[in-house]
Coordinates of N, CA and C in Angstrom, one line a residue:
L1 N -20.6 44.9 -1.1 CA -19.0 44.2 -1.4 C -18.9 42.7 -0.8
N2 N -18.5 41.6 -1.7 CA -18.2 40.7 -1.1 C -16.8 40.4 -0.7
T3 N -17.0 39.3 0.4 CA -15.3 39.1 1.1 C -16.0 37.7 1.2
A4 N -14.5 37.1 1.1 CA -14.2 35.9 1.3 C -13.1 35.7 2.3
R5 N -12.4 34.2 2.6 CA -12.1 34.0 4.1 C -10.5 32.9 3.0
V6 N -9.3 33.4 3.8 CA -8.4 32.5 3.5 C -8.0 32.0 4.6
F7 N -7.8 30.5 4.4 CA -6.9 30.0 5.4 C -5.7 29.5 5.4
H8 N -4.6 29.7 6.4 CA -3.6 29.4 6.2 C -3.1 28.1 7.2
Y9 N -3.0 27.0 6.8 CA -2.5 26.2 7.3 C -0.4 25.7 7.5
D10 N -0.3 25.2 8.2 CA 1.4 24.8 7.8 C 1.1 23.7 7.2
G11 N 2.2 23.7 5.9 CA 1.9 22.5 5.2 C 2.7 21.0 5.4
S12 N 3.3 21.0 6.2 CA 4.3 20.2 7.0 C 3.6 19.2 8.4
T13 N 2.5 20.2 8.9 CA 2.1 19.8 10.1 C 0.6 19.6 10.0
G14 N -0.1 20.4 9.2 CA -1.3 20.3 9.0 C -1.6 21.6 9.7
T15 N -1.2 22.0 10.4 CA -1.9 22.7 12.2 C -2.4 24.2 11.5
F16 N -3.1 24.3 11.5 CA -4.1 25.8 11.3 C -2.9 27.1 11.9
K17 N -2.8 27.9 11.0 CA -2.2 29.4 11.5 C -2.9 30.6 11.7
N18 N -3.4 30.7 10.6 CA -4.7 32.1 10.7 C -5.4 31.6 9.8
S19 N -6.4 33.4 9.5 CA -7.2 33.2 8.9 C -7.3 34.7 8.1
F20 N -7.6 35.4 6.9 CA -7.8 36.8 7.0 C -8.7 36.8 5.5
G21 N -9.3 37.9 5.8 CA -10.6 38.3 4.7 C -10.0 38.9 3.7
T22 N -10.5 38.5 2.3 CA -9.9 39.1 0.5 C -11.5 39.7 0.7
Q23 N -11.2 40.5 -0.8 CA -12.5 41.7 -1.1 C -13.3 41.0 -1.7
Y24 N -12.5 40.0 -2.8 CA -13.6 38.9 -3.3 C -13.0 37.7 -3.3
A25 N -14.1 36.7 -3.6 CA -13.5 35.3 -3.5 C -13.0 35.1 -4.7
S26 N -11.9 34.3 -4.5 CA -11.2 33.4 -5.6 C -10.9 32.0 -5.6
F27 N -10.5 32.0 -6.9 CA -10.7 30.4 -7.5 C -9.1 30.0 -7.8
G28 N -8.8 29.5 -7.2 CA -7.1 29.4 -7.4 C -6.6 30.4 -6.8
G29 N -4.8 29.9 -6.9 CA -3.9 31.1 -6.3 C -3.0 30.1 -6.1
T30 N -1.4 31.0 -6.1 CA -0.3 30.2 -5.5 C 0.5 31.6 -5.1
F31 N 1.6 30.0 -4.1 CA 2.6 31.4 -3.8 C 3.5 31.3 -4.4
G32 N 4.3 32.3 -4.4 CA 5.4 32.7 -5.5 C 6.8 32.5 -4.5
P33 N 8.0 32.4 -5.6 CA 9.3 32.2 -5.0 C 9.2 32.8 -3.7
D34 N 8.8 34.6 -3.8 CA 9.0 35.0 -2.3 C 8.5 34.7 -1.4
G35 N 7.6 33.4 -1.2 CA 7.2 33.0 -0.6 C 5.9 33.9 0.3
M36 N 5.3 34.8 -0.6 CA 3.9 35.8 -0.6 C 2.8 35.2 -1.6
L37 N 1.4 35.1 -1.2 CA 0.7 34.9 -1.5 C -0.2 35.5 -3.1
Y38 N -0.2 34.7 -4.0 CA -0.9 35.8 -5.4 C -2.3 34.8 -5.5
L39 N -3.4 36.3 -5.0 CA -4.4 35.6 -5.8 C -5.2 36.6 -6.7
P40 N -6.5 35.8 -7.8 CA -7.0 36.8 -8.1 C -8.3 37.2 -7.7
S41 N -8.0 38.7 -7.9 CA -9.1 39.3 -7.6 C -10.9 39.4 -7.8
G42 N -11.1 38.5 -8.3 CA -12.1 38.5 -8.9 C -12.9 39.2 -10.3
P43 N -14.0 40.1 -10.2 CA -13.9 41.0 -11.2 C -13.3 41.8 -12.3
N44 N -12.1 42.4 -11.6 CA -11.4 43.6 -12.0 C -10.1 42.3 -12.6
D45 N -10.1 41.2 -12.8 CA -8.8 40.5 -13.2 C -7.5 40.9 -12.8
N46 N -7.5 41.1 -11.4 CA -6.1 41.5 -11.0 C -5.8 40.6 -10.3
V47 N -3.9 40.5 -10.2 CA -3.9 39.6 -9.1 C -3.1 40.3 -7.8
L48 N -3.4 39.9 -7.0 CA -3.1 40.7 -5.4 C -2.4 39.7 -4.9
R49 N -1.5 40.2 -4.2 CA -0.1 39.7 -3.3 C -0.4 39.8 -1.6
Y50 N -0.5 39.2 -1.3 CA -0.5 38.9 0.5 C 0.3 38.1 1.2
D51 N 0.9 39.2 2.2 CA 1.8 38.4 3.1 C 0.7 37.2 3.8
P52 N 1.6 35.9 3.5 CA 0.4 34.7 4.5 C 0.5 34.7 5.9
E53 N 1.5 35.0 6.4 CA 1.1 34.9 7.7 C 1.1 36.1 8.5
T54 N 1.0 37.6 7.8 CA -0.3 38.8 8.4 C -1.8 39.0 8.2
G55 N -1.8 38.2 6.4 CA -2.9 38.4 5.9 C -2.9 39.8 4.9
A56 N -2.0 40.5 5.3 CA -1.9 42.0 5.0 C -1.6 42.1 3.0
L57 N -2.7 43.0 2.2 CA -2.5 43.0 1.1 C -1.6 44.0 0.5
L58 N -0.3 43.5 0.0 CA 0.7 44.2 -0.2 C 1.3 44.6 -1.4
S59 N 0.0 44.2 -2.0 CA 0.3 45.3 -3.5 C -0.5 44.4 -4.6
V60 N -0.9 45.1 -5.7 CA -1.3 44.7 -7.0 C -0.2 44.3 -8.1
A61 N 0.2 42.6 -8.1 CA 1.1 42.1 -8.5 C 0.7 42.1 -10.3
A62 N -0.5 42.1 -10.3 CA -0.5 42.6 -12.1 C -2.1 42.7 -12.0
Q63 N -2.2 43.5 -13.4 CA -3.3 44.1 -13.5 C -3.9 43.5 -15.2
G64 N -5.4 43.4 -15.0 CA -5.7 43.2 -16.2 C -5.8 41.9 -16.5
V65 N -5.4 40.8 -15.9 CA -4.9 39.4 -15.8 C -6.7 38.7 -15.9
D66 N -6.8 37.8 -17.0 CA -8.0 37.1 -17.0 C -7.8 35.9 -15.9
S67 N -8.5 35.7 -15.2 CA -8.0 34.6 -14.1 C -9.1 33.6 -14.2
M68 N -10.0 33.5 -15.4 CA -10.8 32.3 -15.2 C -10.6 31.7 -17.2
P69 N -9.8 30.5 -17.5 CA -9.7 30.5 -18.9 C -11.4 30.3 -19.2
Q70 N -11.5 31.3 -20.9 CA -12.6 30.5 -21.8 C -12.5 29.8 -21.9
T71 N -13.9 28.9 -21.9 CA -14.1 27.6 -22.9 C -14.4 28.4 -24.3
P72 N -14.1 27.5 -25.1 CA -14.7 27.9 -26.6 C -15.7 27.5 -26.3

């Protein structure tokens, strides 16, 4: 089982807020308009939705999304 950590910092002050583990190392990610953190989940090509304050995995936001662009 691969694990990775997400580190959460305050964007205004740079103050460390918390960190939490994810099942797979993620490359990229974004905050949605709902304030939640969306991360690609590695080998299964899903996008997972996390609460950035608690680190709780809330849902699978999308299934079968290719998180790594293909190069020609």
